[in-house]
Coordinates of C-alpha atoms and ligand atoms in Angstrom, one line a residue:
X217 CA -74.7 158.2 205.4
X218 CA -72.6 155.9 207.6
X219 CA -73.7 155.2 210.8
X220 CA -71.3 153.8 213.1
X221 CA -71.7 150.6 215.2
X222 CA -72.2 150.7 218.9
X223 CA -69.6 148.4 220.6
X224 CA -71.3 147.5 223.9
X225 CA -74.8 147.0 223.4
X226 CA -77.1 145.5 226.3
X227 CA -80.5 143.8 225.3
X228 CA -83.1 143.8 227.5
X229 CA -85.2 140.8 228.2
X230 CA -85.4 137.1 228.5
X231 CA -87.2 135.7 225.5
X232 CA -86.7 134.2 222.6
X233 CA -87.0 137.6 220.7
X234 CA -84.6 138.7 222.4
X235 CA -82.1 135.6 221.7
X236 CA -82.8 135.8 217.9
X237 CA -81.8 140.0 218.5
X238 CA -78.7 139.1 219.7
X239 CA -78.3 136.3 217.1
X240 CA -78.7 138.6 214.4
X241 CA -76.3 141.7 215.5
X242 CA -73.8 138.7 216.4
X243 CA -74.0 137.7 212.3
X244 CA -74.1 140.8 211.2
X245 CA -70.5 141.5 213.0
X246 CA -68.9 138.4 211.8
X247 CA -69.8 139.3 208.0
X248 CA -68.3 143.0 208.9
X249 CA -65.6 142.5 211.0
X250 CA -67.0 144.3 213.4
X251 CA -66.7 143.6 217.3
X252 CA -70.0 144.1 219.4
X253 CA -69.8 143.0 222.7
X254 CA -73.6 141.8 223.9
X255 CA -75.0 142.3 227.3
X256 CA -78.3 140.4 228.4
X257 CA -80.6 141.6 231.3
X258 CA -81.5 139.3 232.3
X259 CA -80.9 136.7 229.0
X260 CA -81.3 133.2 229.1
X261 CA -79.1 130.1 228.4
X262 CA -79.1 130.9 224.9
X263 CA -77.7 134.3 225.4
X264 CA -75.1 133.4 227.3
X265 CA -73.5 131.9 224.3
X266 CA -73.7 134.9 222.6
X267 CA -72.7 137.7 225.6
X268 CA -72.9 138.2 229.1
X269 CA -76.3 137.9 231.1
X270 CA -76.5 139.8 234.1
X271 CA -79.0 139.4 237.2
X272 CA -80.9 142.1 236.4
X273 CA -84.7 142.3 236.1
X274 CA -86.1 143.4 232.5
X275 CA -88.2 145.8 234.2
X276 CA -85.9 147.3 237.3
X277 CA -85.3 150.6 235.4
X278 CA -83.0 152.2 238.3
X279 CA -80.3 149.0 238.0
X280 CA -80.3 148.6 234.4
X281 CA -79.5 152.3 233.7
X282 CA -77.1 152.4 236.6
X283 CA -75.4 149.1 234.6
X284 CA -75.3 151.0 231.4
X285 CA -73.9 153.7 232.9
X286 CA -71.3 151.9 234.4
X287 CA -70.3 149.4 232.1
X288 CA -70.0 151.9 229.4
X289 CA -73.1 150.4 227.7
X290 CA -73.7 152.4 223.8
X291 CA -76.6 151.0 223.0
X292 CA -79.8 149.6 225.0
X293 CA -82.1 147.5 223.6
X294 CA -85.6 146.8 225.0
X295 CA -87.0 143.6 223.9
X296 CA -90.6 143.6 225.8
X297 CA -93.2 146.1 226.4
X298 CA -93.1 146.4 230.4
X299 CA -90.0 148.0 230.7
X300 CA -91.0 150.7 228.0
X301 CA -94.4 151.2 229.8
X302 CA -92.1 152.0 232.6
X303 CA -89.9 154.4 231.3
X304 CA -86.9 153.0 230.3
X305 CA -86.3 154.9 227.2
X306 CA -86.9 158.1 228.7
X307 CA -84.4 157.1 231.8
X308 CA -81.7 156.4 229.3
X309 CA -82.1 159.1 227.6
X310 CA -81.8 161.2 231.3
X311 CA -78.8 159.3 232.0
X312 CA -76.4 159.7 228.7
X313 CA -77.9 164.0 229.0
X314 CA -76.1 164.0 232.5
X315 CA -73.4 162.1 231.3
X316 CA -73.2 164.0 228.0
X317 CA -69.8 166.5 229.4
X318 CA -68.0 163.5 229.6
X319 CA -69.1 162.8 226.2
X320 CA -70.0 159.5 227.1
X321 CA -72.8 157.9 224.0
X322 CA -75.8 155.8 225.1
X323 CA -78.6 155.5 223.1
X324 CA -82.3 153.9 223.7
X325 CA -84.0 152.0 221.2
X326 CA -87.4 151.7 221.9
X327 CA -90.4 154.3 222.4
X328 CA -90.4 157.2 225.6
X329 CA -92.8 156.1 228.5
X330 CA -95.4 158.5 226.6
X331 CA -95.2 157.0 222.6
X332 CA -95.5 153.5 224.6
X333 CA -99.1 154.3 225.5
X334 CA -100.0 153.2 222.0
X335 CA -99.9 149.9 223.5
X336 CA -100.2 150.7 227.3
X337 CA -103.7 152.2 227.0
X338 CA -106.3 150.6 224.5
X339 CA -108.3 153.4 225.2
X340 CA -105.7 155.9 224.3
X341 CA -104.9 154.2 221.4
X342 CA -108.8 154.5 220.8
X343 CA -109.1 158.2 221.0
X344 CA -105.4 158.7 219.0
X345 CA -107.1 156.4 216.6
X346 CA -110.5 158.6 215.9
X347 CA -108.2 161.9 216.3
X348 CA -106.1 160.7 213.4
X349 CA -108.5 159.4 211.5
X350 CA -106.9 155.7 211.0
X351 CA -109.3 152.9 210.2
X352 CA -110.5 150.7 213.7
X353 CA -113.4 149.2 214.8
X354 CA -116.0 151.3 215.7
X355 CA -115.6 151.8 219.8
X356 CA -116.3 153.1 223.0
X357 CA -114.8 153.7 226.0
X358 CA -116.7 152.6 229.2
X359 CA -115.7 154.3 232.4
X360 CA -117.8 152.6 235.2
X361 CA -119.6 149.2 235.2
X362 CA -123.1 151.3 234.7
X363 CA -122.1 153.0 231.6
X364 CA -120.5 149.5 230.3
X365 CA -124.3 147.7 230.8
X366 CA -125.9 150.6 229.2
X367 CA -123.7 149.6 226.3
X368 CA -124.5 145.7 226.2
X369 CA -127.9 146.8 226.2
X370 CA -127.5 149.1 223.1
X371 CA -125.2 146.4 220.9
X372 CA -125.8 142.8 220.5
X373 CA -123.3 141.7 222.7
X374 CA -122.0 138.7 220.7
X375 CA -121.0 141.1 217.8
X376 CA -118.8 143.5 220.1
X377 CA -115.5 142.7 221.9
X378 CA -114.8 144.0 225.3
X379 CA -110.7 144.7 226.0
X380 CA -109.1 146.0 229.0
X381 CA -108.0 149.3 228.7
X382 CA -104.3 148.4 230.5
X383 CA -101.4 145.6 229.8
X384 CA -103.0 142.1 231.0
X385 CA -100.5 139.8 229.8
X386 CA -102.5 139.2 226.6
X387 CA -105.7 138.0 228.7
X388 CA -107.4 141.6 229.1
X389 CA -110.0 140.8 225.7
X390 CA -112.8 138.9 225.2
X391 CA -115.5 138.0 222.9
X392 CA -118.4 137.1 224.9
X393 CA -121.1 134.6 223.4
X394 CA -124.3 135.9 225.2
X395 CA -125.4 139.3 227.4
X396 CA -124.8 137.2 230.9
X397 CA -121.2 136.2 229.9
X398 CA -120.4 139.9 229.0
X399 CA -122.0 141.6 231.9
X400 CA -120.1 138.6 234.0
X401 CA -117.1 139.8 232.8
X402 CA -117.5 143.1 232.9
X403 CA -118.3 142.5 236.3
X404 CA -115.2 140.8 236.9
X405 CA -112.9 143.5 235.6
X406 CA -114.6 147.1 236.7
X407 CA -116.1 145.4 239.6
X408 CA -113.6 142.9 241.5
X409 CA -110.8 144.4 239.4
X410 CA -109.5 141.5 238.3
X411 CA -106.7 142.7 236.2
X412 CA -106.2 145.6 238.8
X413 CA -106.0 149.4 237.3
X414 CA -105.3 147.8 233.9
X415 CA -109.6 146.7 234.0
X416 CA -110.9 150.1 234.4
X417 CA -112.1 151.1 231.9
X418 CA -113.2 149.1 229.5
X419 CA -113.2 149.3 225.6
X420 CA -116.1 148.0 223.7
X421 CA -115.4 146.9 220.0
X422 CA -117.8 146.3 217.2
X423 CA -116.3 142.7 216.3
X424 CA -115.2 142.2 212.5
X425 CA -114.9 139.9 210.5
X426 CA -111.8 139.2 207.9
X427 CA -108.2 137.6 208.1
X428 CA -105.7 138.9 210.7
X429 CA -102.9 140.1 210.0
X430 CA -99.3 141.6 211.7
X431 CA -97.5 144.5 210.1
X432 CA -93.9 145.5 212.3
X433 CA -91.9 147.9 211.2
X434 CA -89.1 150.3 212.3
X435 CA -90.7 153.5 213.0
X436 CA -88.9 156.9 213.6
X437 CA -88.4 159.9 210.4
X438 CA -89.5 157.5 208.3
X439 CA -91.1 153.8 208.4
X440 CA -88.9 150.3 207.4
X441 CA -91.4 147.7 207.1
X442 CA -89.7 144.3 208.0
X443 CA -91.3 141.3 206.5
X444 CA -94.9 140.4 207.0
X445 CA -94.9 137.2 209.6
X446 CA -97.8 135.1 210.1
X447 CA -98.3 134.5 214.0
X448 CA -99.6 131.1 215.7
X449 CA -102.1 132.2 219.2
X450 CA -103.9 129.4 219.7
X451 CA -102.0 126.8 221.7
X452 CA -103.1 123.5 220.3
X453 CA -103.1 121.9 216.6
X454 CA -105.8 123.0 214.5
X455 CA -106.2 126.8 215.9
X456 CA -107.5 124.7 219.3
X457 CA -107.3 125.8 222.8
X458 CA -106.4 128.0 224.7
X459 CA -104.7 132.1 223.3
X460 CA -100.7 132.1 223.9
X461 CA -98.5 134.6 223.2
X462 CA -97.6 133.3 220.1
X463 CA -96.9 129.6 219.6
X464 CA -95.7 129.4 216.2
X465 CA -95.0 131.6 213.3
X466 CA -93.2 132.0 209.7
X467 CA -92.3 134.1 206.9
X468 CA -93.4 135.8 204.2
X469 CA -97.5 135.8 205.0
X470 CA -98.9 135.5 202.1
X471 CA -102.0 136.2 203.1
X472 CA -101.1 140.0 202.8
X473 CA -100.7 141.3 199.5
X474 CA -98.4 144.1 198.4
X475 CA -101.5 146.4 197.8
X476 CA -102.6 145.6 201.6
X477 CA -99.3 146.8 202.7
X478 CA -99.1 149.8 200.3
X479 CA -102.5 150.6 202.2
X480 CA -101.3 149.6 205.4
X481 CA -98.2 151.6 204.8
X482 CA -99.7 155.3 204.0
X483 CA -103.4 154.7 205.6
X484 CA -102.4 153.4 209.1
X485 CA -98.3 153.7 209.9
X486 CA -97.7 157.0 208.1
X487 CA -100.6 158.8 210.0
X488 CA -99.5 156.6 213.3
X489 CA -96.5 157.9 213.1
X490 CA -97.6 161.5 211.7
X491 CA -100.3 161.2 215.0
X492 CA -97.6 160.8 217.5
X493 CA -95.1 163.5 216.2
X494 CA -98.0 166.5 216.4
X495 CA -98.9 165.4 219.8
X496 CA -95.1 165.8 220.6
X497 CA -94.3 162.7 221.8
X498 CA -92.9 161.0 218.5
X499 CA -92.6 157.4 217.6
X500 CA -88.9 155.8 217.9
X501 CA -88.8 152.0 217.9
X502 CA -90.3 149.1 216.5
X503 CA -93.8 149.6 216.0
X504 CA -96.6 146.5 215.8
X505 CA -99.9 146.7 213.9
X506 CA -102.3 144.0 214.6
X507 CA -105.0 144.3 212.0
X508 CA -108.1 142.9 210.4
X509 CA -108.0 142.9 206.6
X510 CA -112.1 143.2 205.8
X511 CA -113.5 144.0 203.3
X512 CA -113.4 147.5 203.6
X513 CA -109.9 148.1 204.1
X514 CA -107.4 146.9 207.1
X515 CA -108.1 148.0 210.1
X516 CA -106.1 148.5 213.9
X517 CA -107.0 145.8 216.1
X518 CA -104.2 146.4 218.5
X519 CA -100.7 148.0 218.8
X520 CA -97.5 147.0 220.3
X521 CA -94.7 149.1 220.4
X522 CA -91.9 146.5 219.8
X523 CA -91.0 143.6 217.9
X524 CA -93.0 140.3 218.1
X525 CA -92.3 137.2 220.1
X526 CA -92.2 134.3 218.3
X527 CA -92.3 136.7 214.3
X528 CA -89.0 138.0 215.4
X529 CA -87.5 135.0 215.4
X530 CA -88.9 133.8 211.7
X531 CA -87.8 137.5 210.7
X532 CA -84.4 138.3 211.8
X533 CA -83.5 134.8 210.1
X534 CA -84.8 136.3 206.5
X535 CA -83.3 140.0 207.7
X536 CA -80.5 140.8 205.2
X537 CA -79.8 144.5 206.4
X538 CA -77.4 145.3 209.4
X539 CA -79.8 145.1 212.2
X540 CA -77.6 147.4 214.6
X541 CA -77.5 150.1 211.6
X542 CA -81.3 149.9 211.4
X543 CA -81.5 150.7 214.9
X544 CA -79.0 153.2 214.8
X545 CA -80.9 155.2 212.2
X546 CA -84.2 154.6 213.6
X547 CA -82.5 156.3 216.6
X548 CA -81.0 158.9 214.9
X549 CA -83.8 159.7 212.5
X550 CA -82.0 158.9 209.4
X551 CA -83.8 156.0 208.2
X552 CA -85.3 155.1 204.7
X553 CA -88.3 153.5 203.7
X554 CA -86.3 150.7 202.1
X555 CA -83.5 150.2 204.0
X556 CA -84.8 146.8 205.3
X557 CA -83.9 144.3 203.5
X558 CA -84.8 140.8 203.6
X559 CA -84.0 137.5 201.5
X560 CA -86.6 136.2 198.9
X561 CA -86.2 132.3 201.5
X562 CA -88.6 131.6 203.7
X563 CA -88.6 130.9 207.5
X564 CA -90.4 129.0 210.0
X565 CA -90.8 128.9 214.0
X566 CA -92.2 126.2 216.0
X567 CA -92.2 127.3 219.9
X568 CA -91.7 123.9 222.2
X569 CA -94.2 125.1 225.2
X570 CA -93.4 123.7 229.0
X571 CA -96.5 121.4 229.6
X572 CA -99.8 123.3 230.9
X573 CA -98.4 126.9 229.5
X574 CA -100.4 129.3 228.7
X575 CA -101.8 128.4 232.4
X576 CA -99.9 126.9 235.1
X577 CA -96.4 124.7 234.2
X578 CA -93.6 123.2 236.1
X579 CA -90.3 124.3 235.5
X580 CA -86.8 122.6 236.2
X581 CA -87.6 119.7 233.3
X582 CA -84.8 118.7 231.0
X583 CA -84.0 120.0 227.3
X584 CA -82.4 117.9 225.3
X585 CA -81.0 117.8 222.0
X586 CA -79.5 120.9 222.0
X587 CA -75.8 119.3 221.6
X588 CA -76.1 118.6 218.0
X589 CA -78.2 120.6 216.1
X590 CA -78.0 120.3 212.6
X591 CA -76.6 122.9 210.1
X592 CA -79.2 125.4 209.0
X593 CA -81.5 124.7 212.3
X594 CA -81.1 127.9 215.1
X595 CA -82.7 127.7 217.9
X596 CA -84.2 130.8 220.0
X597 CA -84.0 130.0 223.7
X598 CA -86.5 131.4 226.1
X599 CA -87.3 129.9 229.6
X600 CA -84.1 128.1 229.3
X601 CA -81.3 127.9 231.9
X602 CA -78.4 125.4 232.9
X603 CA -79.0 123.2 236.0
X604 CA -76.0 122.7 238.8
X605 CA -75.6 119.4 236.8
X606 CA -74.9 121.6 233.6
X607 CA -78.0 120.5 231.6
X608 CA -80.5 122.6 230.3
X609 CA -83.8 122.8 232.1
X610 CA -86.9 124.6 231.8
X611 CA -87.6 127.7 233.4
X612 CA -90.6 129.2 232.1
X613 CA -93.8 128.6 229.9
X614 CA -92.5 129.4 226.2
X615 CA -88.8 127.4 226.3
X616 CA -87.8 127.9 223.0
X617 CA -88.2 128.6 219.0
X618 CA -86.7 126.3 216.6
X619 CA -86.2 127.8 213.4
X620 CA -84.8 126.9 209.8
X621 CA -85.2 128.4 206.4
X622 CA -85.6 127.0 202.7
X623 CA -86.6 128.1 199.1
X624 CA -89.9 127.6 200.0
X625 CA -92.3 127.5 202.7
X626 CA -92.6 123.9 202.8
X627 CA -88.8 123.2 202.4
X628 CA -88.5 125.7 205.9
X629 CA -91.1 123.7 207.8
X630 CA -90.0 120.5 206.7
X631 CA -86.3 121.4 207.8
X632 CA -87.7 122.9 211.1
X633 CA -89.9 119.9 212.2
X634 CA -86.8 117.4 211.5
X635 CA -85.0 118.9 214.2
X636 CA -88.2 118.4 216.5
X637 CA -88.5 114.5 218.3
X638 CA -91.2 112.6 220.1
X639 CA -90.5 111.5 223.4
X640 CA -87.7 109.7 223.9
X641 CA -86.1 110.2 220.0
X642 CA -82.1 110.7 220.6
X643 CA -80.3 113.5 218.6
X644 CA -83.4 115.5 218.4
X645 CA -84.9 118.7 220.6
X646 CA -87.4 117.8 223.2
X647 CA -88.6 119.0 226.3
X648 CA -89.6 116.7 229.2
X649 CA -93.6 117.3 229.7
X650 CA -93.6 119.7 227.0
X651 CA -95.6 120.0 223.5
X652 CA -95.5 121.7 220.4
X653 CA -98.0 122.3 217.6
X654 CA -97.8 120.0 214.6
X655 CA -99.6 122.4 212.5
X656 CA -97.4 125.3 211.9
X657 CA -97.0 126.7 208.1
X658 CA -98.7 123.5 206.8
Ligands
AMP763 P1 -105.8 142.5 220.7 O1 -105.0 142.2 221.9 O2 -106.6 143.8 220.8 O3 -105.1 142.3 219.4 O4 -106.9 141.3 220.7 C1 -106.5 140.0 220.7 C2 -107.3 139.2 219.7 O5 -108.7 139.4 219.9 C3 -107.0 139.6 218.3 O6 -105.8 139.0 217.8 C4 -108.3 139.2 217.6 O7 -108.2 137.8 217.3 C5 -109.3 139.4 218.6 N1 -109.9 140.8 218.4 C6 -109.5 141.9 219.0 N2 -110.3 143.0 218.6 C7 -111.2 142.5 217.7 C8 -112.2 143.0 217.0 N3 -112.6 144.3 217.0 N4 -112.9 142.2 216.1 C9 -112.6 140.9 216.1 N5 -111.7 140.3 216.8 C10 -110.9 141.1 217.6
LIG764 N1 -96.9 137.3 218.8 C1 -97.7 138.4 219.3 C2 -97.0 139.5 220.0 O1 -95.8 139.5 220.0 O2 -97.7 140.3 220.5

């Protein structure tokens, strides 16, 4: 079945997923021929090389549909989780209905305001979880500070986890080391609502043991996995420090097997996506499973309902299929299991980190090295923009992802770290204050 190319597509998002997105359906068209014209909202200095970035917010829902609208936009992409937690599938979707007589075609990708509570709501997830019968820790929702105590006293709070129920920037779970740190934080989130709405309630976890793993797929009719990516949270070298968003990451993992994601595949996706279709809100998008591989099977730690910031980046350089066309038929319904395809290379991601991220940084600092990369290097930009002197300077905690790929693992990291310098080193990348880990893929 062909599925035709959208010409205007606008991506949603600042990040260096969102770069490497753009990256990709900008290859994909010079190998076809095509022409895709690429919108940013609001992009970065990276994606203004490959499009147009426009001052608007990722998650001001009204203004980006009113640009789509306007501009003629065929395709939006949404990058990041907050705008799909606000609705901005479903508001597209409203849009192109009342713009359907004139026969004008927008699409969404990305999951309605309702499928996105896989991620929005732990304790959703929780109950869809037990409903569907799809291997998780054992858990338990806690609706008031009371109930949450009873349930420290009931577990040995060093073997439980205690999460947030809503979005908290990646900060909302803990693993407490005695009962006066748990009921501490607890306290914190129920009681002084630290993280707001998003603190109330709480989930508590039976903590497990085994190696973590991320599984990302496209997710609609049927499921295209993409290929396994091992992520980097820990800021410093040797899994030190503080958690990040992801610091570092590459591709293939070997640490999952083809059994594991056979098992992955038709014990946790399938009735995932099986789940959300009975309860009439199906699954459209990119869907991420963070799992523990133990000893008795994988098991859901955590979803996301989009692509992964920084495995996107390692992935859509090993991605061999037409990215647009997989969206497309995720869209439409029509896709395959196997119609992602990726090469047998391997890829690697080192994120360069403004000083002090994930906690407080200063922005405004110089990038340089970004005039002469070498062949083979691409590099994803994130809090990157250009100064009134035309330089690039920092303007956020992750900056950017430099990538490369080679036969092997070792051949991609070694590539990848040679376009890194020290302080001071001409004709390579470096970020004033910054710091990257030394570590990844080794
Ligand atoms: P989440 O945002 O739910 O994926 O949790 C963030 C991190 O906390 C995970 O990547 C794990 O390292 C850890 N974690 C979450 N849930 C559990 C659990 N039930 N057992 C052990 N570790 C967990
Ligand atoms: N790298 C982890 C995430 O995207 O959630």
């Amino acid at each position: 079945m062909s599925v035709e190319a959208p010409r205007n597509v606008l991506i949603v998002g600042s990040g260096a997923r969102e770069h490497a997105i753009g990256w990709k359906i900008h290859q994909d068209a010079q190998k076809s021929g095509q022409s895709v014209k690429q919108h940013f909202a609001p992009g970065n200095a990276g994606t203004s090389e490959l499009g147009t970035n426009h001052d608007i917010g990722a998650e001001d829902i009204d203004k980006i549909t009113d640009f789509a609208v306007d501009q003629g936009i065929n395709l939006v992409i949404f990058g990041s989780e907050a705008p799909l937690f606000a609705g901005g599938v479903n508001a597209i979707e409203e849009a192109a209905r009342k713009k359907g007589v004139d026969g004008v075609d927008l699409e969404a990708f990305g999951p309605s305001q309702e499928a996105a509570r896989l991620e929005g709501s732990k304790a959703f997830a929780v109950r869809f979880m037990e409903e569907y019968k799809i291997p998780h820790p054992k858990s338990e929702i806690l609706n008031s500070f009371n109930e949450a105590i009873d349930y420290l006293r009931r577990n040995d709070p060093t073997k439980l986890v205690l999460k947030a129920d809503g979005p908290a920037l990646g900060k909302g779970v803990f693993l407490p080391s005695s009962f006066d740190e748990a009921e501490e934080l607890l306290r914190k989130m129920m009681l002084e609502g630290i993280f707001g709405e998003a603190g109330k309630p709480v989930v508590g976890q039976e903590r497990l043991r085994g190696t973590e793993a991320s599984v990302i797929g496209f997710v609609s009719n049927e499921i295209g996995l993409l290929i396994p990516a091992r992520d980097y949270k820990r800021a410093y070298d040797g899994d030190e420090g503080p958690n990040t968003g992801g610091i570092g990451a590459y591709a293939p993992s070997d640490e999952i097997t083809q059994e594991d994601l056979d098992e992955i595949y038709f014990r946790i996706l399938s009735p995932t996506r099986e789940g959300m279709r009975r309860r009439d809100t199906p699954f459209k998008g990119a869907l991420y499973a963070g799992l523990m591989l133990t000893d008795d099977g994988p098991q859901v730690l955590e979803y996301n309902v989009r692509f992964g910031d920084p495995e996107t980046q390692v992935q859509m350089r090993l991605l061999r299929s037409n990215l647009l066309t997989l969206i497309k038929k995720t869209i439409k319904g029509s896709l395959q299991r196997f119609d992602v395809r990726s090469s047998a290379e391997h890829s690697v991601g080192v994120v360069f980190a403004s000083g002090g991220y994930p906690s407080e940084y200063e922005t405004g600092r110089i990038i340089s090295g970004l005039d002469k990369i070498e062949e083979g290097i691409e590099i994803f930009h994130a809090g990157t923009r250009i100064n009134e002197n035309g330089e690039h300077e920092t303007s956020g905690g992750r900056v950017l992802t430099v990538t490369a790929t080679g036969e092997t693992r070792e051949e991609a990291r070694n590539k990848t770290y040679s376009a890194l310098g020290r302080e001071g080193e001409e004709g390579k990348i470096w970020v004033e204050g910054g710091f990257y880990r030394s570590d990844i893929a080794a």
